[in-house]
Short mmCIF file of C-alpha atoms and ligand atoms in Angstrom, two decimals:
data_model
loop_
_atom_site.label_atom_id
_atom_site.label_comp_id
_atom_site.label_asym_id
_atom_site.label_seq_id
_atom_site.Cartn_x
_atom_site.Cartn_y
_atom_site.Cartn_z
CA UNK A 1 0.00 0.00 0.00
CA UNK A 2 2.62 2.45 -1.10
CA UNK A 3 2.07 6.12 -2.00
CA UNK A 4 -1.12 6.71 -0.03
CA UNK A 5 -1.38 10.00 1.88
CA UNK A 6 -3.07 8.27 4.76
CA UNK A 7 -3.09 4.63 5.79
CA UNK A 8 -6.19 3.74 7.84
CA UNK A 9 -6.29 1.71 11.03
CA UNK A 10 -4.69 -1.73 10.47
CA UNK A 11 -7.50 -3.66 12.17
CA UNK A 12 -11.23 -4.33 12.04
CA UNK A 13 -13.48 -3.10 14.87
CA UNK A 14 -15.78 -5.94 15.93
CA UNK A 15 -16.97 -5.00 19.43
CA UNK A 16 -18.71 -1.68 20.12
CA UNK A 17 -19.20 0.30 23.33
CA UNK A 18 -21.87 2.97 22.76
CA UNK A 19 -21.19 6.46 24.17
CA UNK A 20 -23.67 9.24 24.86
CA UNK A 21 -23.64 12.81 23.50
CA UNK A 22 -24.31 15.49 26.13
CA UNK A 23 -25.17 19.21 26.12
CA UNK A 24 -22.85 22.02 27.24
CA UNK A 25 -25.18 22.76 30.15
CA UNK A 26 -24.98 19.14 31.31
CA UNK A 27 -21.17 19.13 31.09
CA UNK A 28 -20.83 22.43 32.97
CA UNK A 29 -22.80 20.93 35.83
CA UNK A 30 -20.82 17.65 35.72
CA UNK A 31 -17.38 19.32 35.87
CA UNK A 32 -18.52 21.57 38.71
CA UNK A 33 -19.75 18.49 40.60
CA UNK A 34 -16.37 16.81 40.04
CA UNK A 35 -14.58 19.68 41.85
CA UNK A 36 -12.98 20.79 38.54
CA UNK A 37 -11.08 17.52 38.53
CA UNK A 38 -11.77 15.32 35.48
CA UNK A 39 -10.52 12.28 37.45
CA UNK A 40 -13.76 12.58 39.44
CA UNK A 41 -16.10 12.64 36.43
CA UNK A 42 -18.26 9.60 35.74
CA UNK A 43 -17.19 7.90 32.51
CA UNK A 44 -20.81 7.87 31.31
CA UNK A 45 -20.54 11.67 31.05
CA UNK A 46 -17.38 11.56 28.90
CA UNK A 47 -17.62 11.53 25.09
CA UNK A 48 -13.93 10.98 24.24
CA UNK A 49 -11.85 9.70 27.12
CA UNK A 50 -8.21 10.74 26.84
CA UNK A 51 -7.44 10.53 30.55
CA UNK A 52 -5.08 7.64 30.07
CA UNK A 53 -3.92 4.89 27.74
CA UNK A 54 -3.70 2.63 30.79
CA UNK A 55 -5.94 -0.41 30.46
CA UNK A 56 -8.38 1.55 28.29
CA UNK A 57 -7.52 0.15 24.87
CA UNK A 58 -8.89 -2.70 22.78
CA UNK A 59 -7.41 -6.19 23.07
CA UNK A 60 -6.54 -8.48 20.19
CA UNK A 61 -8.46 -11.63 19.25
CA UNK A 62 -5.52 -13.78 20.30
CA UNK A 63 -5.35 -12.12 23.71
CA UNK A 64 -9.05 -12.67 24.25
CA UNK A 65 -8.78 -16.32 23.19
CA UNK A 66 -5.80 -16.89 25.50
CA UNK A 67 -7.96 -16.02 28.53
CA UNK A 68 -9.74 -19.36 28.11
CA UNK A 69 -6.50 -21.26 28.60
CA UNK A 70 -6.09 -19.98 32.16
CA UNK A 71 -4.84 -22.46 34.73
CA UNK A 72 -6.28 -21.14 37.97
CA UNK A 73 -4.18 -23.30 40.29
CA UNK A 74 -3.14 -21.45 43.45
CA UNK A 75 0.51 -22.36 43.00
CA UNK A 76 2.70 -23.51 40.11
CA UNK A 77 0.09 -22.56 37.52
CA UNK A 78 0.86 -23.44 33.89
CA UNK A 79 -0.25 -19.90 33.00
CA UNK A 80 2.50 -18.49 35.21
CA UNK A 81 5.08 -20.35 33.14
CA UNK A 82 3.51 -19.03 29.91
CA UNK A 83 4.11 -15.52 31.23
CA UNK A 84 7.55 -16.16 32.74
CA UNK A 85 8.71 -17.79 29.48
CA UNK A 86 7.47 -14.82 27.45
CA UNK A 87 9.37 -12.44 29.76
CA UNK A 88 12.53 -14.53 29.42
CA UNK A 89 12.26 -14.66 25.65
CA UNK A 90 11.39 -10.98 25.09
CA UNK A 91 13.54 -9.28 27.73
CA UNK A 92 16.04 -11.97 28.68
CA UNK A 93 15.05 -11.80 32.36
CA UNK A 94 15.28 -14.90 34.51
CA UNK A 95 12.89 -14.33 37.43
CA UNK A 96 9.30 -13.11 37.04
CA UNK A 97 6.63 -12.06 39.55
CA UNK A 98 3.19 -11.16 38.19
CA UNK A 99 1.53 -8.16 39.88
CA UNK A 100 -1.92 -6.64 39.63
CA UNK A 101 -0.57 -3.53 37.86
CA UNK A 102 2.58 -1.36 37.72
CA UNK A 103 2.27 0.05 41.20
CA UNK A 104 1.85 -3.49 42.51
CA UNK A 105 5.44 -4.09 41.37
CA UNK A 106 6.55 -0.77 42.87
CA UNK A 107 5.07 -1.53 46.29
CA UNK A 108 7.26 -4.65 46.34
CA UNK A 109 10.64 -3.70 44.90
CA UNK A 110 10.92 -0.19 46.35
CA UNK A 111 10.70 -1.12 50.08
CA UNK A 112 12.97 -4.14 49.47
CA UNK A 113 15.73 -2.11 47.79
CA UNK A 114 15.60 0.70 50.34
CA UNK A 115 15.63 -1.71 53.30
CA UNK A 116 18.54 -3.64 51.75
CA UNK A 117 20.71 -0.53 51.53
CA UNK A 118 19.78 0.47 55.06
CA UNK A 119 20.58 -2.99 56.41
CA UNK A 120 23.79 -3.62 54.48
CA UNK A 121 25.35 -0.18 54.72
CA UNK A 122 23.89 0.94 58.08
CA UNK A 123 22.44 4.07 56.50
CA UNK A 124 19.50 6.31 57.31
CA UNK A 125 16.82 6.10 54.60
CA UNK A 126 15.98 9.76 55.10
CA UNK A 127 19.35 10.60 53.55
CA UNK A 128 18.73 8.37 50.53
CA UNK A 129 18.14 9.85 47.09
CA UNK A 130 16.81 7.96 44.09
CA UNK A 131 17.43 9.19 40.55
CA UNK A 132 15.44 8.93 37.35
CA UNK A 133 15.25 10.49 33.90
CA UNK A 134 11.81 11.40 35.29
CA UNK A 135 9.75 9.55 37.87
CA UNK A 136 6.19 8.60 37.15
CA UNK A 137 4.01 9.80 40.04
CA UNK A 138 3.39 6.42 41.72
CA UNK A 139 7.08 5.49 41.48
CA UNK A 140 7.90 8.82 43.08
CA UNK A 141 5.13 8.31 45.66
CA UNK A 142 6.38 4.85 46.71
CA UNK A 143 9.96 6.11 46.98
CA UNK A 144 8.84 9.00 49.19
CA UNK A 145 6.51 6.87 51.33
CA UNK A 146 9.56 4.65 52.00
CA UNK A 147 11.55 7.64 53.23
CA UNK A 148 13.76 8.49 50.24
CA UNK A 149 13.99 11.74 48.29
CA UNK A 150 13.61 11.70 44.50
CA UNK A 151 15.65 13.58 41.91
CA UNK A 152 14.89 13.84 38.19
CA UNK A 153 17.95 14.25 35.96
CA UNK A 154 16.53 15.07 32.52
CA UNK A 155 18.19 16.82 29.61
CA UNK A 156 17.61 20.54 29.06
CA UNK A 157 15.69 19.89 25.81
CA UNK A 158 13.18 17.61 27.57
CA UNK A 159 10.44 20.07 28.46
CA UNK A 160 11.09 22.83 25.95
CA UNK A 161 8.17 22.42 23.56
CA UNK A 162 9.83 24.72 21.01
CA UNK A 163 12.83 22.37 20.63
CA UNK A 164 12.89 19.19 18.52
CA UNK A 165 15.24 16.47 19.71
CA UNK A 166 15.09 12.74 18.90
CA UNK A 167 15.53 11.42 22.45
CA UNK A 168 14.01 13.88 24.88
CA UNK A 169 13.61 11.10 27.44
CA UNK A 170 17.38 10.72 27.86
CA UNK A 171 19.15 11.03 31.20
CA UNK A 172 21.41 14.02 31.69
CA UNK A 173 24.39 11.77 32.37
CA UNK A 174 26.53 14.49 33.86
CA UNK A 175 23.82 15.49 36.34
CA UNK A 176 23.30 11.82 37.19
CA UNK A 177 26.95 11.17 38.01
CA UNK A 178 27.40 14.48 39.82
CA UNK A 179 24.27 13.76 41.85
CA UNK A 180 25.50 10.31 42.86
CA UNK A 181 28.86 11.75 43.94
CA UNK A 182 27.20 14.55 45.85
CA UNK A 183 24.89 12.32 47.94
CA UNK A 184 27.32 9.39 48.08
CA UNK A 185 26.76 6.20 46.08
CA UNK A 186 25.75 4.23 49.18
CA UNK A 187 22.86 6.62 49.64
CA UNK A 188 21.45 5.77 46.20
CA UNK A 189 19.44 2.54 46.56
CA UNK A 190 18.37 2.43 42.89
CA UNK A 191 18.03 4.36 39.63
CA UNK A 192 14.75 4.27 37.70
CA UNK A 193 14.84 4.54 33.93
CA UNK A 194 11.38 5.31 32.55
CA UNK A 195 10.79 4.22 28.93
CA UNK A 196 9.28 6.02 27.21
CA UNK A 197 9.54 8.96 29.56
CA UNK A 198 5.86 9.56 30.30
CA UNK A 199 6.20 12.88 32.12
CA UNK A 200 8.38 14.45 29.41
CA UNK A 201 5.66 13.67 26.85
CA UNK A 202 6.12 9.99 26.02
CA UNK A 203 9.63 10.78 24.82
CA UNK A 204 12.08 7.96 24.10
CA UNK A 205 15.45 7.08 25.59
CA UNK A 206 18.18 6.00 23.14
CA UNK A 207 20.22 2.84 23.52
CA UNK A 208 23.38 4.97 23.64
CA UNK A 209 21.95 6.78 26.65
CA UNK A 210 20.77 3.55 28.31
CA UNK A 211 24.23 2.09 27.90
CA UNK A 212 26.01 5.13 29.34
CA UNK A 213 23.55 5.38 32.25
CA UNK A 214 24.08 1.69 33.04
CA UNK A 215 27.85 2.11 32.99
CA UNK A 216 27.55 4.83 35.62
CA UNK A 217 25.24 2.64 37.70
CA UNK A 218 27.74 -0.30 37.49
CA UNK A 219 30.61 1.97 38.47
CA UNK A 220 28.82 2.93 41.69
CA UNK A 221 27.17 -0.45 42.27
CA UNK A 222 23.60 0.84 42.04
CA UNK A 223 20.81 -1.36 40.61
CA UNK A 224 18.84 -0.01 37.65
CA UNK A 225 15.09 -0.55 37.34
CA UNK A 226 13.52 -0.19 33.91
CA UNK A 227 10.08 1.38 34.38
CA UNK A 228 8.73 -0.39 31.32
CA UNK A 229 5.13 0.63 30.64
CA UNK A 230 5.88 1.72 27.05
CA UNK A 231 8.82 -0.50 26.16
CA UNK A 232 7.58 -1.25 22.62
CA UNK A 233 6.99 2.38 21.68
CA UNK A 234 10.49 3.16 22.96
CA UNK A 235 11.94 0.39 20.76
CA UNK A 236 10.02 1.74 17.76
CA UNK A 237 11.48 5.23 18.24
CA UNK A 238 14.97 3.75 18.54
CA UNK A 239 14.47 1.92 15.24
CA UNK A 240 13.26 5.11 13.56
CA UNK A 241 15.75 7.56 15.07
CA UNK A 242 18.97 5.87 16.23
CA UNK A 243 21.07 5.12 13.16
CA UNK A 244 22.77 2.01 14.49
CA UNK A 245 19.43 0.23 15.01
CA UNK A 246 17.43 1.08 11.89
CA UNK A 247 17.74 -2.45 10.49
CA UNK A 248 16.92 -4.16 13.78
CA UNK A 249 13.49 -5.61 14.56
CA UNK A 250 11.43 -4.32 17.51
CA UNK A 251 12.11 -7.65 19.22
CA UNK A 252 15.88 -7.30 18.82
CA UNK A 253 15.90 -3.70 20.03
CA UNK A 254 13.77 -4.58 23.05
CA UNK A 255 16.09 -7.41 24.05
CA UNK A 256 19.12 -5.16 23.62
CA UNK A 257 17.56 -2.33 25.70
CA UNK A 258 17.04 -4.63 28.67
CA UNK A 259 20.71 -5.52 28.86
CA UNK A 260 21.14 -2.08 30.44
CA UNK A 261 19.05 -2.69 33.57
CA UNK A 262 18.86 -5.23 36.39
CA UNK A 263 15.15 -5.33 37.02
CA UNK A 264 12.01 -4.40 35.17
CA UNK A 265 8.80 -3.08 36.68
CA UNK A 266 5.97 -2.89 34.19
CA UNK A 267 2.51 -1.54 34.06
CA UNK A 268 1.27 -4.04 31.46
CA UNK A 269 -1.82 -1.89 30.89
CA UNK A 270 -0.01 0.15 28.24
CA UNK A 271 2.15 -1.48 25.55
CA UNK A 272 1.24 -5.01 26.67
CA UNK A 273 -2.39 -4.03 25.96
CA UNK A 274 -4.13 -5.71 28.90
CA UNK A 275 -6.92 -4.01 30.90
CA UNK A 276 -5.18 -4.97 34.15
CA UNK A 277 -1.78 -6.45 34.93
CA UNK A 278 1.82 -5.84 35.84
CA UNK A 279 5.20 -7.54 35.95
CA UNK A 280 8.22 -7.42 38.20
CA UNK A 281 11.21 -9.30 36.76
CA UNK A 282 14.91 -9.65 37.54
CA UNK A 283 17.70 -10.20 35.07
CA UNK A 284 20.00 -12.78 36.59
CA UNK A 285 21.62 -14.26 39.67
CA UNK A 286 23.05 -10.91 40.76
CA UNK A 287 19.44 -9.99 41.68
CA UNK A 288 18.48 -13.36 43.17
CA UNK A 289 18.48 -12.20 46.78
CA UNK A 290 16.30 -9.19 45.93
CA UNK A 291 14.01 -11.47 43.92
CA UNK A 292 13.53 -13.78 46.90
CA UNK A 293 12.74 -10.90 49.23
CA UNK A 294 10.30 -9.52 46.67
CA UNK A 295 8.58 -12.90 46.42
CA UNK A 296 8.02 -12.87 50.16
CA UNK A 297 6.55 -9.39 50.09
CA UNK A 298 4.47 -10.44 47.10
CA UNK A 299 2.79 -13.16 49.17
CA UNK A 300 1.75 -10.57 51.73
CA UNK A 301 0.72 -7.84 49.32
CA UNK A 302 -0.27 -9.27 45.96
CA UNK A 303 -0.69 -13.05 46.19
CA UNK A 304 1.29 -16.28 45.90
CA UNK A 305 4.26 -15.50 43.58
CA UNK A 306 3.09 -17.72 40.72
CA UNK A 307 -0.06 -15.64 40.31
CA UNK A 308 0.85 -12.39 42.10
CA UNK A 309 -2.09 -10.09 41.51
CA UNK A 310 -3.40 -11.94 38.44
CA UNK A 311 -5.74 -14.77 37.61
CA UNK A 312 -4.41 -17.54 35.32
CA UNK A 313 -6.37 -16.36 32.28
CA UNK A 314 -4.99 -12.84 32.73
CA UNK A 315 -1.41 -14.18 32.77
CA UNK A 316 -2.07 -16.03 29.49
CA UNK A 317 -3.57 -12.89 27.96
CA UNK A 318 -0.59 -10.83 29.10
CA UNK A 319 1.90 -13.31 27.63
CA UNK A 320 0.23 -12.77 24.22
CA UNK A 321 -0.23 -9.01 24.71
CA UNK A 322 3.51 -8.51 25.26
CA UNK A 323 4.11 -9.93 21.79
CA UNK A 324 1.11 -8.39 20.01
CA UNK A 325 2.10 -4.94 21.28
CA UNK A 326 5.46 -5.23 19.50
CA UNK A 327 4.10 -5.71 15.97
CA UNK A 328 5.90 -3.37 13.56
CA UNK A 329 2.86 -2.17 11.60
CA UNK A 330 0.81 -1.73 14.73
CA UNK A 331 3.46 0.54 16.27
CA UNK A 332 3.88 2.47 12.99
CA UNK A 333 0.13 3.12 12.89
CA UNK A 334 -0.06 4.11 16.56
CA UNK A 335 2.77 6.62 16.41
CA UNK A 336 1.39 8.04 13.13
CA UNK A 337 -1.97 8.63 14.86
CA UNK A 338 -0.28 10.76 17.54
CA UNK A 339 1.70 12.62 14.87
CA UNK A 340 -1.54 13.35 12.98
CA UNK A 341 -3.15 14.82 16.11
CA UNK A 342 -0.11 16.93 17.02
CA UNK A 343 0.23 18.23 13.44
CA UNK A 344 -3.47 19.19 13.43
CA UNK A 345 -3.18 21.03 16.76
CA UNK A 346 -0.06 22.90 15.71
CA UNK A 347 -1.72 23.87 12.44
CA UNK A 348 -4.36 25.83 14.41
CA UNK A 349 -1.68 27.42 16.60
CA UNK A 350 -1.83 25.17 19.66
CA UNK A 351 1.77 24.49 20.70
CA UNK A 352 2.57 20.88 21.60
CA UNK A 353 5.52 18.84 22.77
CA UNK A 354 7.01 17.03 19.76
CA UNK A 355 4.94 13.89 19.14
CA UNK A 356 5.75 11.14 21.62
CA UNK A 357 4.54 7.60 22.06
CA UNK A 358 1.15 7.52 23.67
CA UNK A 359 -0.24 11.02 23.72
CA UNK A 360 -0.27 14.55 22.41
CA UNK A 361 0.98 16.95 25.07
CA UNK A 362 -0.43 20.47 24.68
CA UNK A 363 1.62 23.32 26.12
CA UNK A 364 -1.04 24.89 28.35
CA UNK A 365 1.48 27.41 29.69
CA UNK A 366 1.69 28.88 26.19
CA UNK A 367 -2.03 28.68 25.43
CA UNK A 368 -3.05 30.30 28.74
CA UNK A 369 -0.17 32.64 29.63
CA UNK A 370 -2.47 34.69 31.89
CA UNK A 371 -2.82 31.77 34.36
CA UNK A 372 0.22 31.38 36.69
CA UNK A 373 1.57 27.86 37.46
CA UNK A 374 0.13 27.90 41.00
CA UNK A 375 -3.35 28.27 39.46
CA UNK A 376 -2.74 25.20 37.26
CA UNK A 377 -3.22 26.35 33.64
CA UNK A 378 -3.30 22.80 32.25
CA UNK A 379 -5.97 21.75 34.75
CA UNK A 380 -8.03 24.82 33.80
CA UNK A 381 -7.57 23.88 30.15
CA UNK A 382 -8.76 20.33 30.80
CA UNK A 383 -11.97 21.64 32.41
CA UNK A 384 -12.62 23.96 29.45
CA UNK A 385 -12.00 21.16 26.94
CA UNK A 386 -14.52 19.03 28.76
CA UNK A 387 -17.11 21.82 28.81
CA UNK A 388 -16.65 22.48 25.08
CA UNK A 389 -16.62 18.92 23.75
CA UNK A 390 -16.95 16.30 26.50
CA UNK A 391 -13.28 15.37 26.05
CA UNK A 392 -11.47 14.25 29.20
CA UNK A 393 -7.71 14.84 29.34
CA UNK A 394 -5.18 14.97 32.15
CA UNK A 395 -2.91 17.65 33.58
CA UNK A 396 0.82 16.89 33.61
CA UNK A 397 2.19 19.96 35.35
CA UNK A 398 2.35 21.68 38.73
CA UNK A 399 -0.91 20.10 39.93
CA UNK A 400 0.44 16.60 39.34
CA UNK A 401 3.94 17.37 40.64
CA UNK A 402 2.74 18.53 44.05
CA UNK A 403 4.62 19.99 46.98
CA UNK A 404 8.05 19.35 48.46
CA UNK A 405 7.22 16.94 51.34
CA UNK A 406 9.82 18.63 53.56
CA UNK A 407 8.96 22.32 53.00
CA UNK A 408 5.34 22.07 51.86
CA UNK A 409 6.15 24.44 49.00
CA UNK A 410 4.81 23.81 45.51
CA UNK A 411 7.62 22.21 43.49
CA UNK A 412 8.68 24.20 40.43
CA UNK A 413 7.47 22.40 37.32
CA UNK A 414 9.42 22.48 34.05
CA UNK A 415 6.26 22.73 31.89
CA UNK A 416 2.48 23.00 32.22
CA UNK A 417 1.22 20.30 29.87
CA UNK A 418 -2.19 18.83 29.09
CA UNK A 419 -1.93 15.19 28.04
CA UNK A 420 -4.36 13.92 25.42
CA UNK A 421 -3.71 10.24 25.91
CA UNK A 422 -4.75 7.94 23.10
CA UNK A 423 -6.13 4.52 24.15
CA UNK A 424 -4.98 1.71 21.87
CA UNK A 425 -7.19 0.88 18.86
CA UNK A 426 -10.15 2.69 20.42
CA UNK A 427 -10.51 5.98 18.57
CA UNK A 428 -10.29 6.63 14.83
CA UNK A 429 -9.07 9.50 12.69
CA UNK A 430 -12.57 11.09 12.88
CA UNK A 431 -12.09 11.37 16.62
CA UNK A 432 -8.71 13.05 16.08
CA UNK A 433 -10.38 15.60 13.75
CA UNK A 434 -13.09 16.26 16.35
CA UNK A 435 -10.44 16.87 19.04
CA UNK A 436 -8.65 19.37 16.80
CA UNK A 437 -11.94 21.21 16.13
CA UNK A 438 -12.65 21.30 19.88
CA UNK A 439 -9.27 22.95 20.48
CA UNK A 440 -10.10 25.58 17.87
CA UNK A 441 -13.15 26.52 19.98
CA UNK A 442 -11.15 26.44 23.23
CA UNK A 443 -8.49 28.68 21.70
CA UNK A 444 -11.05 31.28 20.62
CA UNK A 445 -12.18 31.61 24.25
CA UNK A 446 -8.72 31.18 25.84
CA UNK A 447 -8.49 34.68 27.36
CA UNK A 448 -11.65 34.05 29.42
CA UNK A 449 -10.49 30.78 31.00
CA UNK A 450 -9.86 31.19 34.74
CA UNK A 451 -7.17 29.68 36.97
CA UNK A 452 -8.01 27.24 39.78
CA UNK A 453 -7.46 27.00 43.53
CA UNK A 454 -7.93 24.12 46.00
CA UNK A 455 -11.03 23.49 48.06
CA UNK A 456 -9.57 20.11 49.16
CA UNK A 457 -5.91 19.07 48.84
CA UNK A 458 -4.67 15.59 49.86
CA UNK A 459 -1.06 15.43 51.08
CA UNK A 460 0.28 12.99 48.44
CA UNK A 461 -0.86 11.99 44.94
CA UNK A 462 -3.23 14.90 45.09
CA UNK A 463 -4.22 15.05 41.45
CA UNK A 464 -6.33 11.90 41.73
CA UNK A 465 -8.73 13.17 44.39
CA UNK A 466 -8.20 16.92 44.95
CA UNK A 467 -11.11 19.33 44.47
CA UNK A 468 -10.76 22.82 43.07
CA UNK A 469 -12.75 25.91 42.13
CA UNK A 470 -12.22 28.79 39.74
CA UNK A 471 -10.24 31.75 41.06
CA UNK A 472 -12.39 34.89 41.31
CA UNK A 473 -11.12 37.63 39.01
C1 PLP B 1 5.83 5.11 33.43
C2 PLP B 1 4.82 4.52 34.36
N1 PLP B 1 5.22 3.82 35.42
C3 PLP B 1 4.35 3.27 36.29
C4 PLP B 1 3.00 3.43 36.12
C5 PLP B 1 2.06 2.83 37.13
O1 PLP B 1 1.38 1.77 36.58
P1 PLP B 1 -0.09 1.33 37.00
O2 PLP B 1 -1.01 2.46 36.66
O3 PLP B 1 -0.36 0.10 36.22
O4 PLP B 1 -0.07 1.06 38.47
C6 PLP B 1 2.52 4.16 35.02
C7 PLP B 1 1.07 4.34 34.83
O5 PLP B 1 0.62 5.18 34.10
C8 PLP B 1 3.46 4.73 34.11
O6 PLP B 1 3.07 5.44 33.05
#
C-alpha cells in the first residue's frame, strides 16, 4: 500500500461500546460536581476519554482467546510459566513475579531495595536519594513513602516544547553522576529509567543513553530498574531515530535495551495491551536475593508469587499481549496517529511537545499565559476542553507534581502540559479531527479561562482526588 497519503487503522473493529452525547449545560454541571477535577467525572458523562492509555484500549483476538487457557491453580500454575517464558524470551530476564498492575510491582521492589541498603550499609533512609530520567508519580510516591527523596535528571531539551530532539527522554548523564557523587553512592538505593519517559511527553530514551547510564550505575554499584510501561513504543522510536538500530526488529531492540538494567517493573496496561496487569522481573543471579525478598513481600501484598495479583487467564492474555504490542505495523500506525493529532493542533496554533509515544501533550502554559503555574493552567484547560466537547484529558504539570514533602512548597514544574492520551485501537481519525476542532473553539475563548485553587488538597498523589474551584477575578 505504497504512495497513499493516509493509511487507515490496520484492524477491524468488531466490538462496540456505545457512548452518549451530552449538552454544554450538562457538562458544565458535571465538571462543577467533580470539583474541577476530570478524574472525578463519571465515565458515562465523557464523550472521548483521553485521561489515560492505561488499560483503556482494545485487546486483540488472540489475547481474548488466550484467557480461556487460564490455569487457575493457586501455585505452580501453567499460565504463570507461559508468562515467565514470554518475559525470558522478550527481555532476557530470569525471574518473574506477576503483579496486579505497575504500582503493585513498585510496592514490592521499592521497600525491598531501600531496606537492603539500610541494612547492608547501616544508612539512614531519610538521607537516601533515588534518581530517574523522570519519575512517574506512583514510582515517586512509593519512593517518598519509603523515606527516600527523589531527583529527576533530565536533559535541558526535555520540556522545551519549542525544541525538537530525537531522544528527549534521555538522562542528563553528567547530572546523574554528579548527583550520585554529591549524595554518596551508598545513599542511592536504585536508579529508575522510565521508557518512554511519560512525564516528558512519552519521549524515548536512546540505547546509547541507556548504555552510558548503566555504565555509571555499574561503576557505583547501584541497581537499575527499567520502568517499562511503554517498552515497545520506545523500541520503535529507537528503530526510527537511532542510526545504528534502523535495520533491527522491535524484538531485537527490546532485548538489547534490557541488557542495560537489572530489574524491570511494568505496568502491562499500556504497551502489553491488557486491561489490568503488571510484571516485576529480575535479570539474573546478581538480583536473586532481591528477587527472593520480593517474592516474600508479594505473598503478603499481591498473592502467591506464581499468580501475584493476576488470575491464570490474565497471565495467558498478558503473555500474548507482550508480543502483540510489539508488531511493527501496529506501532507504525499508533505513532502516526499521535503525529496526525499533534500536526493538526499545531496547524491551528496550539503548541505541543514534539509527538511522543502515547499522547499529544499540549503546552497549556503557552495557550493560557495569563494563568500562573500555581493556578494550574493545564488543569483549567482540561476543564474547558470538557465543557466544550466532552473530552477528558489529564494535567501533567504543577498540579500533578505537588509539593516538596519537607517544606510544603509547591515544586517548580518544568512545563504545564495537558496530556491527550490515546487509548490503543479505540478511537479513529474522525475522533482526532473532532479533538482538533474542539481545540479551535477552546483557543477562541482562551483569554476568558480562569485559573483554579484548592477546596480540598490531599497530602500525596493529590491530582487523583483533589477538588478545586475557579479563582475569582
Ligand atoms: C511510566 C509509568 N510507570 C508506572 C505506572 C504505574 O502503573 P499502574 O497504573 O499500572 O499502576 C505508570 C502508569 O501510568 C506509568 O506510566
